[in-house]
């Protein structure tokens, strides 16, 4: 799985033109699932994201996590994180997982985040047309690829 985690001062997602789903200070997590991923990694990745120490302490050092601070998260599924650009100009998305694996992994990840100390978790909708608005704070952006955990 791949997660792009951004520290934000606020964010929202609009799904199929509906009402925005909004968070305040916290994390925006774009989540991609690979066709070779297993569901066993979902909760571990959720805990890792919530526990990332990317928020300033009283001394201005990145020593606090969104979980410790009781902040929020917005999770958006994003198959394009597995876009392969080795050939040509059109990315190939062949490595991106398809349903049901992709949907199950996304839902387990969100459920895992909701078990942490975050004050709230908002989501996009798998496979829907979405518009994401965010204010990246820092900017701080972290990429986690669970394939690297296997090395």
Coordinates of N, CA, C and O in Angstrom, one line a residue, residues 70-125:
X70 N -4.9 14.5 19.4 CA -6.4 14.3 19.2 C -6.9 15.1 18.0 O -8.0 15.6 18.0
X71 N -6.1 15.1 16.9 CA -6.5 15.8 15.7 C -7.4 14.9 14.8 O -7.8 13.8 15.2
X72 N -7.6 15.4 13.6 CA -8.5 14.6 12.7 C -7.8 14.1 11.5 O -6.6 14.5 11.2
X73 N -8.4 13.3 10.7 CA -7.9 12.8 9.4 C -8.9 12.7 8.4 O -10.1 12.5 8.6
X74 N -8.5 13.0 7.1 CA -9.4 12.8 5.9 C -8.6 11.8 5.0 O -7.5 12.0 4.7
X75 N -9.3 10.7 4.7 CA -8.8 9.7 3.9 C -9.5 9.6 2.6 O -10.7 9.6 2.5
X76 N -8.6 9.6 1.5 CA -9.2 9.6 0.1 C -8.5 8.5 -0.6 O -7.2 8.4 -0.7
X77 N -9.3 7.5 -1.2 CA -8.7 6.5 -2.0 C -8.1 7.1 -3.3 O -8.7 8.0 -3.8
X78 N -7.0 6.5 -3.7 CA -6.3 7.1 -4.9 C -5.5 6.1 -5.6 O -4.3 5.8 -5.3
X79 N -6.1 5.4 -6.6 CA -5.4 4.4 -7.3 C -4.3 4.9 -8.1 O -3.3 4.2 -8.5
X80 N -4.2 6.2 -8.4 CA -3.2 6.8 -9.3 C -1.8 6.8 -8.6 O -0.8 7.0 -9.2
X81 N -1.8 6.5 -7.3 CA -0.5 6.4 -6.6 C 0.3 5.2 -7.1 O 1.5 5.1 -6.9
X82 N -0.3 4.3 -7.8 CA 0.4 3.2 -8.5 C 0.5 3.4 -10.0 O 0.6 2.4 -10.7
X83 N 0.5 4.6 -10.4 CA 0.7 4.9 -11.8 C 2.1 4.6 -12.2 O 3.1 5.1 -11.6
X84 N 2.3 3.8 -13.3 CA 3.6 3.5 -13.8 C 3.9 4.4 -15.0 O 3.2 4.3 -16.0
X85 N 5.0 5.1 -14.9 CA 5.3 6.1 -16.0 C 6.6 5.7 -16.7 O 7.2 6.5 -17.4
X86 N 7.0 4.4 -16.7 CA 8.2 4.0 -17.3 C 8.2 4.2 -18.8 O 9.2 4.5 -19.5
X87 N 7.0 3.9 -19.4 CA 6.9 3.9 -20.9 C 5.9 5.0 -21.3 O 4.8 5.2 -20.7
X88 N 6.2 5.7 -22.3 CA 5.3 6.7 -22.9 C 4.9 7.8 -22.0 O 5.5 8.1 -21.0
X89 N 3.8 8.4 -22.4 CA 3.3 9.6 -21.6 C 2.0 9.3 -20.9 O 1.5 10.1 -20.1
X90 N 1.4 8.1 -21.1 CA 0.1 7.8 -20.4 C 0.5 6.8 -19.3 O 1.0 5.7 -19.6
X91 N 0.3 7.1 -18.0 CA 0.6 6.2 -17.0 C -0.2 4.9 -17.1 O -1.4 4.9 -17.5
X92 N 0.4 3.8 -16.7 CA -0.3 2.5 -16.6 C -0.7 2.3 -15.1 O 0.1 2.5 -14.2
X93 N -1.9 1.9 -14.9 CA -2.4 1.6 -13.6 C -2.6 0.2 -13.3 O -3.4 -0.2 -12.4
X94 N -1.9 -0.7 -14.0 CA -2.1 -2.1 -13.9 C -1.8 -2.7 -12.5 O -2.4 -3.7 -12.1
X95 N -0.9 -2.0 -11.8 CA -0.5 -2.5 -10.5 C -1.5 -2.1 -9.4 O -1.4 -2.6 -8.3
X96 N -2.4 -1.2 -9.7 CA -3.4 -0.8 -8.7 C -4.4 -1.9 -8.5 O -4.8 -2.5 -9.5
X97 N -4.7 -2.1 -7.3 CA -5.7 -3.2 -6.9 C -7.1 -2.8 -7.4 O -7.4 -1.7 -7.5
X98 N -7.8 -3.8 -7.8 CA -9.2 -3.7 -8.2 C -10.1 -4.2 -7.1 O -9.7 -4.9 -6.2
X99 N -11.4 -3.8 -7.1 CA -12.3 -4.4 -6.1 C -12.4 -5.9 -6.3 O -12.2 -6.4 -7.4
X100 N -12.6 -6.7 -5.3 CA -12.9 -6.2 -3.9 C -11.7 -5.9 -3.1 O -11.9 -5.3 -2.0
X101 N -10.5 -6.3 -3.4 CA -9.3 -6.1 -2.6 C -9.1 -4.6 -2.3 O -9.0 -4.3 -1.1
X102 N -9.2 -3.8 -3.3 CA -9.0 -2.3 -3.0 C -10.0 -1.7 -2.1 O -9.6 -1.0 -1.2
X103 N -11.3 -2.1 -2.2 CA -12.3 -1.6 -1.4 C -12.1 -2.1 0.1 O -12.2 -1.4 1.0
X104 N -11.9 -3.4 0.2 CA -11.7 -4.0 1.5 C -10.5 -3.4 2.3 O -10.6 -3.1 3.4
X105 N -9.4 -3.2 1.5 CA -8.2 -2.6 2.2 C -8.5 -1.2 2.6 O -8.1 -0.8 3.7
X106 N -9.1 -0.4 1.7 CA -9.5 1.0 2.1 C -10.3 1.0 3.3 O -10.1 1.7 4.3
X107 N -11.4 0.2 3.4 CA -12.3 0.2 4.5 C -11.6 -0.3 5.8 O -11.8 0.3 6.9
X108 N -10.7 -1.3 5.7 CA -10.0 -1.8 6.9 C -9.0 -0.7 7.4 O -8.8 -0.5 8.6
X109 N -8.4 0.0 6.5 CA -7.5 1.1 6.8 C -8.2 2.2 7.6 O -7.8 2.6 8.7
X110 N -9.4 2.6 7.1 CA -10.2 3.6 7.7 C -10.7 3.1 9.1 O -10.6 3.9 10.1
X111 N -11.1 1.9 9.2 CA -11.5 1.3 10.5 C -10.3 1.3 11.5 O -10.5 1.6 12.7
X112 N -9.1 1.0 11.0 CA -8.0 1.0 11.8 C -7.7 2.5 12.3 O -7.3 2.6 13.5
X113 N -7.8 3.5 11.5 CA -7.6 4.8 11.9 C -8.6 5.2 13.0 O -8.3 6.0 13.9
X114 N -9.8 4.8 12.8 CA -10.9 5.1 13.8 C -10.7 4.5 15.2 O -11.2 5.0 16.1
X115 N -9.8 3.5 15.2 CA -9.5 2.9 16.5 C -8.4 3.6 17.3 O -8.1 3.3 18.4
X116 N -7.7 4.6 16.6 CA -6.6 5.3 17.2 C -7.2 6.5 18.0 O -8.4 6.7 18.1
X117 N -6.3 7.3 18.5 CA -6.7 8.5 19.3 C -7.1 9.7 18.5 O -7.2 10.8 19.1
X118 N -7.3 9.6 17.2 CA -7.7 10.7 16.4 C -9.2 11.1 16.8 O -10.0 10.3 17.2
X119 N -9.4 12.4 16.8 CA -10.8 12.9 17.2 C -11.8 12.6 16.2 O -13.0 12.6 16.5
X120 N -11.5 12.4 14.9 CA -12.4 12.2 13.9 C -11.8 11.8 12.6 O -10.6 12.1 12.4
X121 N -12.5 11.0 11.8 CA -12.0 10.5 10.5 C -13.1 10.7 9.5 O -14.2 10.2 9.6
X122 N -12.8 11.5 8.5 CA -13.7 11.7 7.4 C -13.1 11.0 6.2 O -11.9 10.7 6.1
X123 N -14.0 10.6 5.2 CA -13.5 9.9 4.1 C -14.1 10.4 2.8 O -15.2 11.0 2.8
X124 N -13.4 10.1 1.7 CA -14.0 10.2 0.4 C -14.8 9.0 0.2 O -15.3 8.3 1.1
X125 N -15.0 8.6 -1.1 CA -15.8 7.5 -1.4 C -15.1 6.7 -2.5 O -14.8 7.3 -3.6

